[in-house]
XYZ file of C-alpha atoms in Angstrom:
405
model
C -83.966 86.474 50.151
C -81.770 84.395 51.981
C -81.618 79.973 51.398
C -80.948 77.583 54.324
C -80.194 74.127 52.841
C -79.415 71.423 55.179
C -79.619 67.340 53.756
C -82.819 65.767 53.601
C -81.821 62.976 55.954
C -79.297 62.912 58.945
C -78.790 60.129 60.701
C -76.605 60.300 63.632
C -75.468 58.156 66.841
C -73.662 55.181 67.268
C -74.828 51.966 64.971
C -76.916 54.747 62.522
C -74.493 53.201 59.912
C -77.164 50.407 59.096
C -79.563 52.688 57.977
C -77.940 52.427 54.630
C -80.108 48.610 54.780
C -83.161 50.624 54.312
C -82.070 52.671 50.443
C -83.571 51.836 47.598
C -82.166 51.317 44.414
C -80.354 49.139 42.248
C -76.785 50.065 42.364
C -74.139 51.918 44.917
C -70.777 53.057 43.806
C -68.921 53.256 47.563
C -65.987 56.047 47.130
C -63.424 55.965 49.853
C -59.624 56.832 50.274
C -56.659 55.127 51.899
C -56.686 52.044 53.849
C -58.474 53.106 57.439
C -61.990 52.410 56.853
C -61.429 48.757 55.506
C -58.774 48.024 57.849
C -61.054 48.849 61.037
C -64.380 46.760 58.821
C -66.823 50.163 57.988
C -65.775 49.479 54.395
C -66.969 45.701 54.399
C -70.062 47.173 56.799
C -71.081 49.275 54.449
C -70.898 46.623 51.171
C -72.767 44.226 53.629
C -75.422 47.020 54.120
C -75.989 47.863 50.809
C -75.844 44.723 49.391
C -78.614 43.757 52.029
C -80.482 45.985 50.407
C -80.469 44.494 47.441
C -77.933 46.646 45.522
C -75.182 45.653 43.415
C -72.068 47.693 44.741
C -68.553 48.767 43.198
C -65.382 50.605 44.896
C -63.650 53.538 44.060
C -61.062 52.966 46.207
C -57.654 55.137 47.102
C -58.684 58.954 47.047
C -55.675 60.419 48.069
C -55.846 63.414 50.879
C -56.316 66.512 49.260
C -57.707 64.721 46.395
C -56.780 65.933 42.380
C -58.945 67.340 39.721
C -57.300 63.888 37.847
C -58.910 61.921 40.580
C -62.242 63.194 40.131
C -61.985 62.588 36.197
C -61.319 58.747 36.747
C -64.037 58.141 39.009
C -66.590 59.662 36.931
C -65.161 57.390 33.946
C -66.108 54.582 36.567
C -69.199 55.903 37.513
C -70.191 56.347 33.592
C -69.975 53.107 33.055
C -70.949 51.551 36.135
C -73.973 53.888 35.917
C -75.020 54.244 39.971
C -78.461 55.166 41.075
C -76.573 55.774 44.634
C -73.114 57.235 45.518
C -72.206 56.738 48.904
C -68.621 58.330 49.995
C -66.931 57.557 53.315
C -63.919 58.776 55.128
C -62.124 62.276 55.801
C -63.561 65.115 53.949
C -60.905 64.226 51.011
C -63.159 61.141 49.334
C -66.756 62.948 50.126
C -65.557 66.327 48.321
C -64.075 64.484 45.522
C -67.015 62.438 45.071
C -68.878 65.241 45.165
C -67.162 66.517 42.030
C -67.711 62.699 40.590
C -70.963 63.338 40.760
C -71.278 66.592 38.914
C -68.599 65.014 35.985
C -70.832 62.096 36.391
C -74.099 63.552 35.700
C -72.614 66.039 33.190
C -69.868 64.660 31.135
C -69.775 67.553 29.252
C -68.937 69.939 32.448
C -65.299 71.138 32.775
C -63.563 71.383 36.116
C -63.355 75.312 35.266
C -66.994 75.591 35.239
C -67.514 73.097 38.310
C -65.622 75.894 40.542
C -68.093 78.781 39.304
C -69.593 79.265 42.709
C -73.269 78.541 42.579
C -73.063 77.880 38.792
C -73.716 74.052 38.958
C -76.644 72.404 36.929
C -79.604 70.374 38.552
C -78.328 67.027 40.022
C -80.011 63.967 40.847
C -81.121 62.884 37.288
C -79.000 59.872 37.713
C -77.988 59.529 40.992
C -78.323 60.619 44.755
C -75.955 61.182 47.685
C -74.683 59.512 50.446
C -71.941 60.434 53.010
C -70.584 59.467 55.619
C -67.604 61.059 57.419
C -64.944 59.314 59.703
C -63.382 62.515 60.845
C -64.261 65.466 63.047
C -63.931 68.583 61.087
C -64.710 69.010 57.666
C -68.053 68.426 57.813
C -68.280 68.180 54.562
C -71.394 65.457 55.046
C -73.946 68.596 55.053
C -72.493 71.624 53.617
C -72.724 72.475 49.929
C -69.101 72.805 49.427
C -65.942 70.446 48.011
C -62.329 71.397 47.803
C -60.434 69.735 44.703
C -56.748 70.494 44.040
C -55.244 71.094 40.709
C -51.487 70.303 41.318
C -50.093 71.898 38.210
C -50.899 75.284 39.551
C -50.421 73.835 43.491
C -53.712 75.560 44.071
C -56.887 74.173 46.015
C -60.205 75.451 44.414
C -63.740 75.377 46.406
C -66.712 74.484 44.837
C -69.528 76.078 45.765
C -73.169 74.889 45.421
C -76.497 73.744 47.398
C -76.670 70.726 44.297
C -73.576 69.069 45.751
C -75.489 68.546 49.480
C -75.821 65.348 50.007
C -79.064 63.649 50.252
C -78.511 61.890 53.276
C -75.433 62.618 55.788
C -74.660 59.444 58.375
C -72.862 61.035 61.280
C -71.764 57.395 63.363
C -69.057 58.041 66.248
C -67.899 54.891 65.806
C -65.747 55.750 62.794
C -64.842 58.712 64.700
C -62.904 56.527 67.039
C -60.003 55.364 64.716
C -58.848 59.035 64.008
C -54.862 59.052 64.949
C -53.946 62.143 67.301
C -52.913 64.528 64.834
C -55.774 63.808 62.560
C -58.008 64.986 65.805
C -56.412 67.994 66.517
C -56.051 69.104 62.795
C -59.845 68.389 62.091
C -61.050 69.752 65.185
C -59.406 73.532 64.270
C -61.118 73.631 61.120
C -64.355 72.779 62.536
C -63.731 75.713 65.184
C -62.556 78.189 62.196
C -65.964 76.981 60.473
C -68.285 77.599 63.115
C -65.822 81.236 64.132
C -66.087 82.071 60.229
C -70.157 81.784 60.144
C -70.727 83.608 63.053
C -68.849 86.923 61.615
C -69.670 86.161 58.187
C -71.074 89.105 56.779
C -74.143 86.255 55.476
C -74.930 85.049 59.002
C -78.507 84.571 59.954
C -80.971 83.805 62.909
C -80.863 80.625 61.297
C -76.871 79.854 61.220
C -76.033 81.908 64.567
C -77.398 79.404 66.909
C -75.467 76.274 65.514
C -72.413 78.615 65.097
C -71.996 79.488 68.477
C -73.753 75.702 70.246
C -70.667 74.342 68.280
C -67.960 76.499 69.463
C -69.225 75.783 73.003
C -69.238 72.308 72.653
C -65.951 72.418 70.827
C -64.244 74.123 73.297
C -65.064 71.433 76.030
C -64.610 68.829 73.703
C -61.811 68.869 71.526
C -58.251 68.869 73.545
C -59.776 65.696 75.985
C -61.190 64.404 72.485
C -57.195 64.791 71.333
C -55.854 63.018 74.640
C -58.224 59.717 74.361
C -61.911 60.641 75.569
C -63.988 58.908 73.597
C -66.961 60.149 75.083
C -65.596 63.499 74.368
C -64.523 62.230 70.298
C -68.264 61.558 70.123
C -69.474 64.638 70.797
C -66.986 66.116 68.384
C -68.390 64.244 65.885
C -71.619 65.857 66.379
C -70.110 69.267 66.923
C -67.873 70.001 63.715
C -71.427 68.531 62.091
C -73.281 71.629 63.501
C -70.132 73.847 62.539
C -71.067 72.584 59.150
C -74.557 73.403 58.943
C -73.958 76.690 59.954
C -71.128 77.490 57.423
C -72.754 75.882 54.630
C -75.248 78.543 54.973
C -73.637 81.389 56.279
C -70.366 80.863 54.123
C -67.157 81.432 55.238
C -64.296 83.854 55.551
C -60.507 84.820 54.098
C -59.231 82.013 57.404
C -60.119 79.549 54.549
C -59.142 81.585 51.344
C -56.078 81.629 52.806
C -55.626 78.196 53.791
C -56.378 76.637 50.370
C -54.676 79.297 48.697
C -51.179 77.996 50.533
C -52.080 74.399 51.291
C -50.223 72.808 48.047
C -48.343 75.175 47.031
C -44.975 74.693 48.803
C -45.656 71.074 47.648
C -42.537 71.092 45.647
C -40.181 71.173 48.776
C -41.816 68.097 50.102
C -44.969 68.868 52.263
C -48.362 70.350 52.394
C -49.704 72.651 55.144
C -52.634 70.395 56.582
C -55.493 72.207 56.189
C -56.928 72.069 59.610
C -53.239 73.296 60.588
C -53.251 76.346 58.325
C -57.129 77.330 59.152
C -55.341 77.080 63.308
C -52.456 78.954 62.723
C -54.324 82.124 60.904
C -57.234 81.931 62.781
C -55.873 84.352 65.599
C -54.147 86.478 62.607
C -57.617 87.075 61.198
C -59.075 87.758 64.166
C -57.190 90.394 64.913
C -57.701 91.798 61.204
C -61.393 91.661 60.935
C -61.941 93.083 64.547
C -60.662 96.612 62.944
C -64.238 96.317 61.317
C -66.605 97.248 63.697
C -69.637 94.837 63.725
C -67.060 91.682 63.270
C -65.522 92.987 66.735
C -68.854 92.800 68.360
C -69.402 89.694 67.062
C -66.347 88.011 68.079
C -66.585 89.527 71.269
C -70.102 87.723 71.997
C -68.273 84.716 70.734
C -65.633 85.491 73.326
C -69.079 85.621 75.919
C -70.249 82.350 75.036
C -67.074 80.683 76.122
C -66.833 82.472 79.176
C -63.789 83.669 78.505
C -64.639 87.335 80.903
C -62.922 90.574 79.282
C -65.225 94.228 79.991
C -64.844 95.346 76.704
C -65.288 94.182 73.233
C -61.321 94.672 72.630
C -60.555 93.145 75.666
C -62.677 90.294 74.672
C -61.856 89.932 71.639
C -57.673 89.802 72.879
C -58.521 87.452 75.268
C -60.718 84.588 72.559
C -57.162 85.293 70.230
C -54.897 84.162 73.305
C -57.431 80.927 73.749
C -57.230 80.116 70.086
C -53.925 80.211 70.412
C -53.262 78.095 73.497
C -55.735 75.926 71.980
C -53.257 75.202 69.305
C -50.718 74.568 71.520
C -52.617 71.886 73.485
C -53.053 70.299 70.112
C -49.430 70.178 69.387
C -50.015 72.978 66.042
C -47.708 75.491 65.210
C -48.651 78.641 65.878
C -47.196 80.131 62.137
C -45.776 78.826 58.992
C -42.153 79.456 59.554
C -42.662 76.644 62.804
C -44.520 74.503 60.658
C -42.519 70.998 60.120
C -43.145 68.914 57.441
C -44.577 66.260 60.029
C -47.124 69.145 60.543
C -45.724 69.855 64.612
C -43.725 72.603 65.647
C -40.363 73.158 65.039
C -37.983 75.935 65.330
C -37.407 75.739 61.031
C -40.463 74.626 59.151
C -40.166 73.646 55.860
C -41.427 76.517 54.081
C -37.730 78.379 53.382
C -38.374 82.580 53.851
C -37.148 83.205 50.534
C -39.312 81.168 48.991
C -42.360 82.164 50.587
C -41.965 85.715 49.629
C -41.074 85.018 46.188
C -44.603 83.313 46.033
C -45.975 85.726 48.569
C -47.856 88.132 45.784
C -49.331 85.292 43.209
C -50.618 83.422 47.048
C -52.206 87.010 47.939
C -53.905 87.451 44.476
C -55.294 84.069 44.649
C -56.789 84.522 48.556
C -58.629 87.100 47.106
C -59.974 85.705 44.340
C -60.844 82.777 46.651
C -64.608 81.827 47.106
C -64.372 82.496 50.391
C -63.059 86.030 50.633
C -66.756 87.416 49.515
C -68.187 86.989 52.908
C -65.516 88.096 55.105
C -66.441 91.200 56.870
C -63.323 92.774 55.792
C -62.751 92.979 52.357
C -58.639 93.125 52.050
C -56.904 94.686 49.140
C -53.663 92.796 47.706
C -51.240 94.862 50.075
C -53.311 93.853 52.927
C -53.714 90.533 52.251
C -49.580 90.478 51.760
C -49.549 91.830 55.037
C -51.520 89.864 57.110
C -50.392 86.459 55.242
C -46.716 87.664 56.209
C -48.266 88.132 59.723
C -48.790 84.320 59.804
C -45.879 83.660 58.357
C -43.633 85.053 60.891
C -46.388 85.103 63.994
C -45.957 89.218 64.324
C -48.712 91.566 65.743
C -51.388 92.340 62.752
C -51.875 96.337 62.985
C -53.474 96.815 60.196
């Protein structure tokens, strides 16, 4: 038996941001991050709303991006004793997924962070409060998928949680906070909604139900995303609503070792004065995994009907699937992303000496392997790698060489 979960409610189009007029309750507890969403008046907006619904509301205000397991522990403190019948987080995915984990802390006290990342191991929610979100990027689509990422800095390690209790009741998908997304913010979000929807199609738990939005997305985000990146707001629109099908489909297909990967070497080079971006690292291995999984037999089908839906011509499946690893890959380019972590800058752009020093990433190289694995997200990749493999292919994208493996 299989379980497609989507949120009860999605409201989506331009002005669906007043809907939040019509919840009922008594009080909202509005999480949100840095400065963006009050500065261009969806923060005030959304107060307004609420409190024309006859709510009392309180901020959480300043989530930081790739938010901490600290972080979570303070706004649950605030959520205790404000005691919220409605939680309604807006911005990137960073303040929905830690508010996600508010809520959990919130509704258990007694719940560790250790047992929040069990996958699937959550309690019942909603005996105190439901969920609102309401994203103002293109990519995470965290607003409908059953997933968080939290951070816990003293090991420089991102952990996914993983449960159908943290959907969120409703999911407001308005372009119009799409619009204030700088460039790079575009480009990065846009890569991880294409590794989403990439991940779900070759997932080994893909479904009739997930394939459809999987590969609609891809299409869409492949006419979308680089004239989303160079001003189209028509085009930033429809991104909006693409990464949100992306999400849908990963939520319920789950995802693959692009994203093990990615949070496995996001924070952990923190200490010489940068992250890898997390849309960045899902674009720059990508292609690597690609190449990795097609050795399996049924992923290189799979990828090569991907390769199909695009267009992209080819007359066999390795053909095809060569010639969707050289799109990804100018795709990046376009988008101004490094194609590997040694060209990764600590401004995120290319550069000919990125900020990750050789030494250092092989020092860390085995511990960053063992963790991929023990990722989430390596469960439902269609090839299962073993720590020498996963060495391999994470020095593949270190150094952009040929995976043959």
């Amino acid at each position: 038996m299989a379980r497609f979960t989507l949120p009860r409610d999605l409201y989506h189009g331009k002005g669906s941001l007043e809907v939040l007029k019509t919840l009922e309750g008594k009080k909202a507890i509005v999480c949100v991050g840095g400065g963006s969403m009050k500065k261009f008046g969806f923060l005030d907006k959304v107060v307004s709303y609420l409190q024309e619904a006859g709510m009392e509301v309180e901020l959480f205000e300043g989530i930081e991006p790739d938010p901490s397991v600290d972080t979570v522990m303070r706004g649950a403190e605030a959520m205790a004793k404000f005691q919220p019948d409605w939680i309604v987080a807006m911005g990137g995915g960073s303040p929905i997924d830690a508010a996600k984990a508010m809520w959990v802390k919130y509704e258990y006290p007694e719940f560790t962070f250790d047992q929040m990342i069990v996958p699937f191991g959550l309690p019942k929610l909603r005996t105190k409060a439901h969920f609102v979100a309401i994203p103002s990027t293109s990519g995470t689509a965290t607003e409908v998928t059953a997933f968080a990422v939290i951070t816990d800095y003293e090991k420089g390690i991102k952990y996914p949680m993983a449960d159908f209790e943290i959907t969120p009741d409703i999911a407001i998908v308005d372009p119009d906070l799409a619009e204030t997304m700088p460039k790079k913010l575009v480009a990065h979000t846009g890569m991880d909604a294409m590794t989403h929807a990439i991940e779900a199609y070759v997932s080994t738990a893909n479904c009739n139900y997930t394939d459809g939005l999987a590969l609609h997305s891809i299409k869409m985000i492949q006419s979308d995303l680089v004239d989303s990146y160079n001003g189209d707001m028509d085009k930033r629109a429809s991104m909006h609503d693409a990464q949100c099908l992306a999400g849908m489909a990963f939520s319920n297909a789950l995802l693959g070792i692009v994203h093990s990967m990615a949070h496995k070497t996001g924070a952990i080079f923190e200490d010489f004065g940068a992250h890898i971006i997390h849309g960045a690292a899902n674009a720059m291995y990508l292609p690597k995994v690609i190449a990795y999984n097609a050795k399996n037999e049924e992923a290189a089908k799979r990828y090569a009907v991907i390769a199909d839906y695009m267009n992209l011509g080819g007359s066999s499946v390795e053909e095809k699937v060569q010639l969707l690893i050289a799109y990804l890959r100018k795709m990046n380019d376009d988008l101004n992303i490094p194609q590997c972590i040694k060209n990764y800058g600590a401004d995120s752009y290319p550069c000919e000496q990125g900020f990750v020093p050789e030494a250092v990433f092989l020092e860390r190289l085995p511990e960053i392997a063992k963790n991929a694995i023990a990722d989430a997200c390596t469960g439902s990749n269609p090839r299962q790698p073993n720590q020498e493999e996963m060495e391999k292919l994470l020095k593949c994208c270190y150094y952009d060489t040929e995976v043959d493996f």
